[in-house]
Short mmCIF file of C-alpha atoms in Angstrom, two decimals:
data_model
loop_
_atom_site.label_atom_id
_atom_site.label_comp_id
_atom_site.label_asym_id
_atom_site.label_seq_id
_atom_site.Cartn_x
_atom_site.Cartn_y
_atom_site.Cartn_z
CA UNK A 26 -42.98 -6.22 19.00
CA UNK A 27 -41.38 -2.45 18.53
CA UNK A 28 -39.69 -1.74 15.58
CA UNK A 29 -36.63 -1.24 15.52
CA UNK A 30 -36.44 2.09 12.73
CA UNK A 31 -32.28 1.78 11.49
CA UNK A 32 -31.55 5.62 10.34
CA UNK A 33 -31.37 5.37 6.61
CA UNK A 34 -27.91 7.43 4.70
CA UNK A 35 -29.21 10.47 3.03
CA UNK A 36 -25.37 11.94 1.40
CA UNK A 37 -22.27 10.86 1.57
CA UNK A 38 -20.10 14.12 2.18
CA UNK A 39 -16.35 12.77 1.27
CA UNK A 40 -13.44 14.59 2.80
CA UNK A 41 -12.36 17.47 0.49
CA UNK A 42 -7.95 16.82 0.52
CA UNK A 43 -6.68 20.40 2.22
CA UNK A 44 -3.04 19.34 2.94
CA UNK A 45 -1.54 21.92 5.54
CA UNK A 46 2.31 21.89 4.21
CA UNK A 47 3.40 17.76 4.97
CA UNK A 48 1.08 17.02 7.23
CA UNK A 49 -1.39 15.08 5.08
CA UNK A 50 -5.02 16.99 6.15
CA UNK A 51 -8.54 15.39 5.07
CA UNK A 52 -11.78 17.15 5.76
CA UNK A 53 -15.05 15.88 5.51
CA UNK A 54 -16.76 19.13 7.57
CA UNK A 55 -17.24 21.60 6.50
CA UNK A 56 -17.45 20.74 3.06
CA UNK A 57 -19.96 21.44 -0.11
CA UNK A 58 -23.31 21.13 0.50
CA UNK A 59 -22.71 20.63 5.39
CA UNK A 60 -22.03 23.50 6.82
CA UNK A 61 -21.91 20.82 10.40
CA UNK A 62 -24.21 17.62 11.97
CA UNK A 63 -25.83 20.42 14.38
CA UNK A 64 -23.55 20.06 16.75
CA UNK A 65 -20.54 18.74 15.10
CA UNK A 66 -19.30 21.30 13.41
CA UNK A 67 -15.69 20.47 12.07
CA UNK A 68 -13.09 17.47 11.04
CA UNK A 69 -10.14 18.16 10.24
CA UNK A 70 -7.84 13.83 9.44
CA UNK A 71 -5.17 13.95 9.35
CA UNK A 72 -3.18 11.13 8.36
CA UNK A 73 -2.40 7.76 7.41
CA UNK A 74 1.63 9.08 7.42
CA UNK A 75 5.19 8.30 8.15
CA UNK A 76 6.90 11.10 9.58
CA UNK A 77 11.10 10.16 9.06
CA UNK A 78 13.48 11.42 11.72
CA UNK A 79 14.80 14.26 12.11
CA UNK A 80 11.04 15.70 11.19
CA UNK A 81 9.71 19.15 11.95
CA UNK A 82 6.46 17.66 13.84
CA UNK A 83 2.98 19.34 13.40
CA UNK A 84 2.73 22.39 12.72
CA UNK A 85 0.04 23.83 15.35
CA UNK A 86 1.66 26.27 17.67
CA UNK A 87 -0.12 28.42 20.12
CA UNK A 88 -3.36 29.92 19.30
CA UNK A 89 -6.57 30.73 20.44
CA UNK A 90 -10.38 29.20 21.09
CA UNK A 91 -13.73 30.38 22.28
CA UNK A 92 -16.24 29.20 22.17
CA UNK A 93 -16.72 25.19 21.70
CA UNK A 94 -15.10 22.36 22.80
CA UNK A 95 -12.20 20.23 20.54
CA UNK A 96 -11.94 16.40 21.01
CA UNK A 97 -8.59 15.28 19.96
CA UNK A 98 -8.60 11.12 18.70
CA UNK A 99 -3.97 10.33 18.36
CA UNK A 100 -4.78 7.28 16.90
CA UNK A 101 -1.63 6.47 15.79
CA UNK A 102 1.74 8.54 16.97
CA UNK A 103 1.84 10.86 20.18
CA UNK A 104 0.67 14.49 20.72
CA UNK A 105 1.98 17.45 23.05
CA UNK A 106 -0.37 19.54 24.63
CA UNK A 107 -0.28 22.73 26.64
CA UNK A 108 -2.36 25.72 27.29
CA UNK A 109 -3.28 29.19 28.79
CA UNK A 110 -4.87 27.24 31.67
CA UNK A 111 -2.16 24.96 32.76
CA UNK A 112 -3.07 21.46 31.18
CA UNK A 113 -0.80 19.41 29.87
CA UNK A 114 -0.06 16.20 28.15
CA UNK A 115 1.66 13.93 26.10
CA UNK A 116 -1.10 11.78 24.64
CA UNK A 117 0.16 8.54 22.69
CA UNK A 118 -1.68 6.15 20.96
CA UNK A 119 -5.06 5.35 21.80
CA UNK A 120 -5.36 7.70 23.54
CA UNK A 121 -7.84 10.62 23.56
CA UNK A 122 -7.81 15.30 24.87
CA UNK A 123 -11.24 16.60 25.25
CA UNK A 124 -10.53 20.75 25.60
CA UNK A 125 -13.56 22.81 26.29
CA UNK A 126 -12.44 26.30 25.07
CA UNK A 127 -15.36 28.00 26.42
CA UNK A 128 -14.16 32.02 27.66
CA UNK A 129 -11.24 31.70 25.61
CA UNK A 130 -8.25 29.16 25.45
CA UNK A 131 -4.65 29.59 24.07
CA UNK A 132 -3.35 25.77 23.30
CA UNK A 133 -0.70 24.43 21.26
CA UNK A 134 -0.80 20.84 19.79
CA UNK A 135 2.78 19.53 19.06
CA UNK A 136 4.93 16.60 18.38
CA UNK A 137 7.04 15.31 21.23
CA UNK A 138 10.90 16.94 21.02
CA UNK A 139 10.90 12.00 20.31
CA UNK A 140 8.51 12.12 17.72
CA UNK A 141 10.56 14.61 15.79
CA UNK A 142 13.31 13.00 16.52
CA UNK A 143 12.87 9.32 15.71
CA UNK A 144 10.18 9.37 12.95
CA UNK A 145 7.44 6.98 13.18
CA UNK A 146 3.75 6.58 12.08
CA UNK A 147 1.16 9.68 12.80
CA UNK A 148 -3.02 9.57 12.61
CA UNK A 149 -4.75 12.23 14.45
CA UNK A 150 -8.21 13.11 13.76
CA UNK A 151 -9.67 16.31 15.66
CA UNK A 152 -13.05 17.25 16.03
CA UNK A 153 -14.99 20.68 17.24
CA UNK A 154 -18.42 19.85 19.37
CA UNK A 155 -20.13 23.59 19.44
CA UNK A 156 -21.83 24.66 22.67
CA UNK A 157 -24.74 26.47 22.70
CA UNK A 158 -25.16 30.26 24.18
CA UNK A 159 -25.23 29.65 28.00
CA UNK A 160 -22.23 27.49 28.04
CA UNK A 161 -19.94 29.65 25.31
CA UNK A 162 -18.75 31.01 28.18
CA UNK A 163 -17.75 28.35 30.09
CA UNK A 164 -14.44 28.20 32.48
CA UNK A 165 -11.66 26.84 29.97
CA UNK A 166 -10.95 22.86 30.95
CA UNK A 167 -8.51 20.19 30.03
CA UNK A 168 -8.79 15.91 30.16
CA UNK A 169 -5.56 13.85 28.16
CA UNK A 170 -6.33 10.05 28.71
CA UNK A 171 -4.21 7.65 27.54
CA UNK A 172 -5.30 4.53 25.75
CA UNK A 173 -5.29 2.83 29.00
CA UNK A 174 -7.98 5.34 30.72
CA UNK A 175 -10.29 3.95 27.98
CA UNK A 176 -12.94 1.32 29.08
CA UNK A 177 -12.70 -0.68 25.99
CA UNK A 178 -14.68 -3.25 25.23
CA UNK A 179 -15.65 -6.44 22.42
CA UNK A 180 -18.41 -7.45 21.12
CA UNK A 181 -20.30 -10.57 20.21
CA UNK A 182 -19.32 -9.95 16.34
CA UNK A 183 -16.00 -8.99 17.29
CA UNK A 184 -16.24 -5.06 16.97
CA UNK A 185 -13.97 -2.83 19.30
CA UNK A 186 -15.52 -0.48 20.94
CA UNK A 187 -13.22 2.83 22.67
CA UNK A 188 -15.95 4.89 24.29
CA UNK A 189 -15.22 8.27 24.82
CA UNK A 190 -17.89 10.12 26.32
CA UNK A 191 -21.79 9.27 27.20
CA UNK A 192 -22.73 5.58 27.12
CA UNK A 193 -22.11 3.11 24.89
CA UNK A 194 -24.09 -0.24 25.48
CA UNK A 195 -23.61 0.17 29.40
CA UNK A 196 -20.60 0.92 29.47
CA UNK A 197 -19.96 4.30 30.60
CA UNK A 198 -17.64 6.80 28.08
CA UNK A 199 -15.00 8.78 31.36
CA UNK A 200 -15.91 12.25 30.07
CA UNK A 201 -19.42 12.98 30.65
CA UNK A 202 -19.97 15.72 28.75
CA UNK A 203 -22.20 19.45 29.12
CA UNK A 204 -24.38 18.66 26.67
CA UNK A 205 -24.60 15.06 26.47
CA UNK A 206 -22.11 14.08 23.63
CA UNK A 207 -21.97 10.70 22.77
CA UNK A 208 -18.41 9.44 21.30
CA UNK A 209 -16.78 5.87 20.87
CA UNK A 210 -14.30 4.80 18.01
CA UNK A 211 -15.94 1.72 16.37
CA UNK A 212 -13.40 -0.72 15.08
CA UNK A 213 -15.14 -3.65 12.89
CA UNK A 214 -13.22 -6.37 11.38
CA UNK A 215 -14.53 -7.35 7.39
CA UNK A 216 -17.78 -9.16 8.02
CA UNK A 217 -18.98 -7.79 11.19
CA UNK A 218 -21.92 -5.40 12.21
CA UNK A 219 -22.63 -3.18 15.17
CA UNK A 220 -25.49 -1.35 16.30
CA UNK A 221 -26.88 1.05 18.91
CA UNK A 222 -29.95 2.73 19.44
CA UNK A 223 -29.80 6.10 19.24
CA UNK A 224 -33.17 8.40 20.16
CA UNK A 225 -35.32 9.57 17.64
CA UNK A 226 -34.47 13.25 17.19
CA UNK A 227 -30.38 13.62 18.10
CA UNK A 228 -27.73 14.18 15.15
CA UNK A 229 -25.30 11.30 14.07
CA UNK A 230 -21.81 12.03 12.92
CA UNK A 231 -20.77 8.73 11.27
CA UNK A 232 -17.12 9.41 9.68
CA UNK A 233 -15.55 5.80 7.39
CA UNK A 234 -11.27 6.82 9.34
CA UNK A 235 -10.57 3.56 7.67
CA UNK A 236 -11.62 0.51 4.73
CA UNK A 237 -15.63 0.83 4.14
CA UNK A 238 -18.97 -0.38 5.95
CA UNK A 239 -22.19 -0.74 5.04
CA UNK A 240 -25.27 1.94 7.24
CA UNK A 241 -28.45 0.33 6.56
CA UNK A 242 -27.36 -1.87 3.51
CA UNK A 243 -25.59 1.69 1.72
CA UNK A 244 -22.19 1.61 0.79
CA UNK A 245 -19.97 4.04 2.60
CA UNK A 246 -16.44 4.02 1.70
CA UNK A 247 -12.90 5.06 3.53
CA UNK A 248 -12.97 9.06 4.72
CA UNK A 249 -16.63 10.07 3.69
CA UNK A 250 -19.24 10.84 6.24
CA UNK A 251 -22.28 9.50 6.01
CA UNK A 252 -25.73 11.92 6.77
CA UNK A 253 -28.03 10.02 8.13
CA UNK A 254 -31.77 10.42 8.42
CA UNK A 255 -34.07 9.80 11.55
CA UNK A 256 -33.93 6.72 13.52
CA UNK A 257 -33.80 5.20 16.62
CA UNK A 258 -31.30 3.04 15.45
CA UNK A 259 -27.51 2.80 13.90
CA UNK A 260 -26.72 -0.40 12.00
CA UNK A 261 -23.24 -0.80 9.91
CA UNK A 262 -21.38 -3.61 8.88
CA UNK A 263 -18.35 -4.03 7.65
CA UNK A 264 -16.91 -4.82 4.34
CA UNK A 265 -13.41 -4.18 5.34
CA UNK A 266 -11.40 -3.91 8.65
CA UNK A 267 -12.52 -0.55 9.40
CA UNK A 268 -12.62 1.94 11.67
CA UNK A 269 -15.03 4.90 12.01
CA UNK A 270 -15.68 7.65 14.39
CA UNK A 271 -19.26 7.64 15.88
CA UNK A 272 -21.09 10.21 17.96
CA UNK A 273 -25.09 11.53 18.48
CA UNK A 274 -26.52 14.30 19.85
CA UNK A 275 -29.10 16.41 20.90
CA UNK A 276 -28.93 19.15 18.18
CA UNK A 277 -28.36 23.28 19.71
CA UNK A 278 -30.20 24.79 17.06
CA UNK A 279 -29.23 28.52 17.07
CA UNK A 280 -27.08 30.43 14.85
CA UNK A 281 -23.82 29.59 14.45
CA UNK A 282 -21.21 32.41 13.57
CA UNK A 283 -17.51 31.24 13.99
CA UNK A 284 -14.63 33.48 12.49
CA UNK A 285 -10.66 30.82 11.89
CA UNK A 286 -10.62 29.88 16.01
CA UNK A 287 -13.66 31.58 17.22
CA UNK A 288 -17.55 30.23 17.20
CA UNK A 289 -20.02 32.13 18.02
CA UNK A 290 -23.90 32.90 17.76
CA UNK A 291 -23.62 36.48 16.83
CA UNK A 292 -20.60 38.75 14.57
CA UNK A 293 -20.57 41.01 17.35
CA UNK A 294 -19.23 38.06 19.76
CA UNK A 295 -16.78 37.62 17.12
CA UNK A 296 -14.92 41.30 17.43
CA UNK A 297 -15.02 40.74 21.29
CA UNK A 298 -13.55 37.75 21.65
CA UNK A 299 -10.98 39.08 18.11
CA UNK A 300 -10.12 42.14 21.20
CA UNK A 301 -10.44 39.70 24.43
CA UNK A 302 -8.02 37.80 22.53
CA UNK A 303 -5.35 41.04 22.03
CA UNK A 304 -6.38 42.38 24.94
CA UNK A 305 -4.35 39.30 26.71
CA UNK A 306 -7.48 37.52 28.34
CA UNK A 307 -7.47 33.94 27.35
CA UNK A 308 -4.36 34.24 29.25
CA UNK A 309 -0.34 33.98 28.75
CA UNK A 310 0.40 32.04 25.44
CA UNK A 311 1.99 27.77 26.43
CA UNK A 312 5.84 27.51 26.43
CA UNK A 313 6.79 25.02 23.03
#
């Protein structure tokens, strides 16, 4: 019988607080000692916080992207999306947005009028996923999914798994990504355990959104990203009720040259991206 090798925790990377105006924001990657978890480039954790009635909402008006994908998890509240490719939606709590910026897109991520009028709780994760050079100029695309579109299931241990991309314990997620990214939100009651196979050589992205867990018997507190070693499985045990953002993928292994909202392979490609954006080649800015 083959012995399962659980991936060990090599390092913990606490999220760094970096508020955007009155928007509570924490960022575990990039951060001190961690540039990326190839192909996962960047994570902003906004909230949790409660907005008062008559608020100004989220501050992410029209802005461009090229060369990667954004995956946005609306854990609480609502988020309105509008982009230059015609993508438009209002996603409520439990839903996700998957945007392939590819060759270039301008989008806005703002609070809907009703949320600004009434206020309420808000918590959002936005993850940036890199694309290899062969796909950086792919055609832009946007998919918005509500909670009811996510094929959520509960394990024998009472763990709730919300598969977003790839496949999880035989359940096919609604998104099948360009480079075989597997992403899920995993909700563990205190005392519960969760194990999933991950082929050796793939990089694991594990961020504790809420609560405290242990991974291969190493404690990982709330708002920490755990850098894992190699192995063929990820084992998580919850010390308290916990929410974990879990993903894995083959590393791309290419140079990353980024500047603001553009992620390419070389400086020249960044200069071209800026010029193309300024020349209007990303399409008309979305209405807000």
